Amino acid sequence: MAIRVIRTKEDPALREVALEVKKITPQIKKLLDELAETMYDAEGVGLAAPQVGIAKRLIVIDVQDENGLLKLINPLIIARKGRETTPEGCLSFPGVAGEVERDETVTVQATDPDGNTVQICASGLLARAFQHEIDHLDGILFVDRVTSLRIAENSEAGREEV
Ligand code: NI
C-alpha cells in the first residue's frame, strides 16, 4: 500500500471526467485501499480517485458514523430530497472553505469491492460527502458551486475536507 499524492487547485487531473469501472480487479481493490490510506493520512472524510490522478469512478468516505469506511465503485445518486447550505472544504484546496448548497438527503447506489450492489440513504455530512465526491468523478469542484468563499488560516471547526 502507498499513500498517494493529492492533486490540488489547477491540476488538470481534477477536471477529467472519470471512467466507469467495468471489472473489479485486484488493482481496483488495492487502489481503493490506497485511497482510504491517503484520505486518513490527510485527515479528510472523503477522497475520489481523480484527486490522486486516476480517472476511474472510485470513492472512499469515512465520516466516522455507523457506516464506517465506505469504498465504492461507480457511485450514483438515485434519489434526493431537500436543500441545505453549509460550509465545505476539499483536500484538493487546503485552507479554503466556502458555503455550498447541496441536497439535504440523498440515496446512493454503488458497487462494493466484493461486487455487491449497495444502496445507502444519507443525510448530514455523509450526504454532503457523497455529493462532493461524486462531483469529483465528473470533474466538478466545490469551488464551482460555492456561494461565498473564504481562506482559512487553519482548519476550522465545522468544516471537513473531502
Ligand atoms: Ni474534494
Short mmCIF file of C-alpha atoms in Angstrom, two decimals, residues 65-145:
data_model
loop_
_atom_site.label_atom_id
_atom_site.label_comp_id
_atom_site.label_asym_id
_atom_site.label_seq_id
_atom_site.Cartn_x
_atom_site.Cartn_y
_atom_site.Cartn_z
CA ASP A 65 -20.52 7.26 11.69
CA GLU A 66 -22.04 3.78 11.86
CA ASN A 67 -21.27 3.19 8.16
CA GLY A 68 -17.54 3.17 8.87
CA LEU A 69 -15.24 3.24 5.85
CA LEU A 70 -17.14 3.15 2.56
CA LYS A 71 -15.21 2.01 -0.52
CA LEU A 72 -17.49 2.49 -3.51
CA ILE A 73 -17.27 1.76 -7.22
CA ASN A 74 -19.36 3.64 -9.83
CA PRO A 75 -21.49 5.52 -7.26
CA LEU A 76 -24.69 7.18 -8.47
CA ILE A 77 -27.24 9.37 -6.74
CA ILE A 78 -30.61 7.73 -7.37
CA ALA A 79 -32.82 9.88 -5.12
CA ARG A 80 -32.55 13.28 -3.49
CA LYS A 81 -34.61 15.44 -1.16
CA GLY A 82 -34.40 18.93 0.34
CA ARG A 83 -31.67 21.54 0.06
CA GLU A 84 -29.32 22.99 2.63
CA THR A 85 -26.33 25.29 2.62
CA THR A 86 -23.36 24.62 4.90
CA PRO A 87 -19.58 25.22 4.87
CA GLU A 88 -17.47 22.79 2.92
CA GLY A 89 -13.79 22.17 2.20
CA CYS A 90 -11.74 19.90 -0.06
CA LEU A 91 -8.40 18.12 0.33
CA SER A 92 -7.50 19.48 -3.11
CA PHE A 93 -7.97 23.06 -1.80
CA PRO A 94 -6.17 23.09 1.54
CA GLY A 95 -7.12 26.01 3.75
CA VAL A 96 -10.10 27.07 1.62
CA ALA A 97 -13.70 26.85 2.80
CA GLY A 98 -16.98 28.03 1.41
CA GLU A 99 -20.72 27.76 1.69
CA VAL A 100 -22.20 25.24 -0.74
CA GLU A 101 -25.85 24.43 -1.35
CA ARG A 102 -26.45 20.68 -1.67
CA ASP A 103 -29.26 18.17 -1.43
CA GLU A 104 -30.12 17.50 2.19
CA THR A 105 -30.77 13.77 1.81
CA VAL A 106 -29.50 11.51 -0.96
CA THR A 107 -29.74 7.82 -1.77
CA VAL A 108 -26.60 6.48 -3.40
CA GLN A 109 -26.31 3.22 -5.30
CA ALA A 110 -22.87 1.75 -5.90
CA THR A 111 -20.90 -1.48 -6.15
CA ASP A 112 -18.80 -2.53 -3.18
CA PRO A 113 -15.35 -4.16 -3.53
CA ASP A 114 -16.97 -7.64 -3.35
CA GLY A 115 -19.16 -6.85 -6.36
CA ASN A 116 -22.39 -6.39 -4.38
CA THR A 117 -24.79 -3.60 -5.24
CA VAL A 118 -25.33 -1.40 -2.20
CA GLN A 119 -27.77 1.40 -1.51
CA ILE A 120 -27.13 3.96 1.20
CA CYS A 121 -29.56 6.66 2.29
CA ALA A 122 -27.65 9.56 3.80
CA SER A 123 -28.24 12.95 5.33
CA GLY A 124 -25.98 15.49 7.04
CA LEU A 125 -22.24 15.24 6.48
CA LEU A 126 -22.46 11.85 4.74
CA ALA A 127 -24.96 13.18 2.15
CA ARG A 128 -22.68 16.15 1.54
CA ALA A 129 -19.59 13.93 1.22
CA PHE A 130 -21.36 11.72 -1.35
CA GLN A 131 -22.32 14.70 -3.48
CA HIS A 132 -18.86 16.25 -3.17
CA GLU A 133 -17.02 13.02 -4.11
CA ILE A 134 -19.37 12.14 -6.98
CA ASP A 135 -18.82 15.68 -8.31
CA HIS A 136 -15.06 14.91 -8.33
CA LEU A 137 -15.78 11.97 -10.67
CA ASP A 138 -17.32 14.43 -13.13
CA GLY A 139 -14.51 16.97 -12.86
CA ILE A 140 -16.66 19.32 -10.78
CA LEU A 141 -15.04 21.04 -7.79
CA PHE A 142 -16.69 22.60 -4.74
CA VAL A 143 -15.27 25.98 -5.74
CA ASP A 144 -17.55 25.77 -8.82
CA ARG A 145 -20.62 25.56 -6.58
#
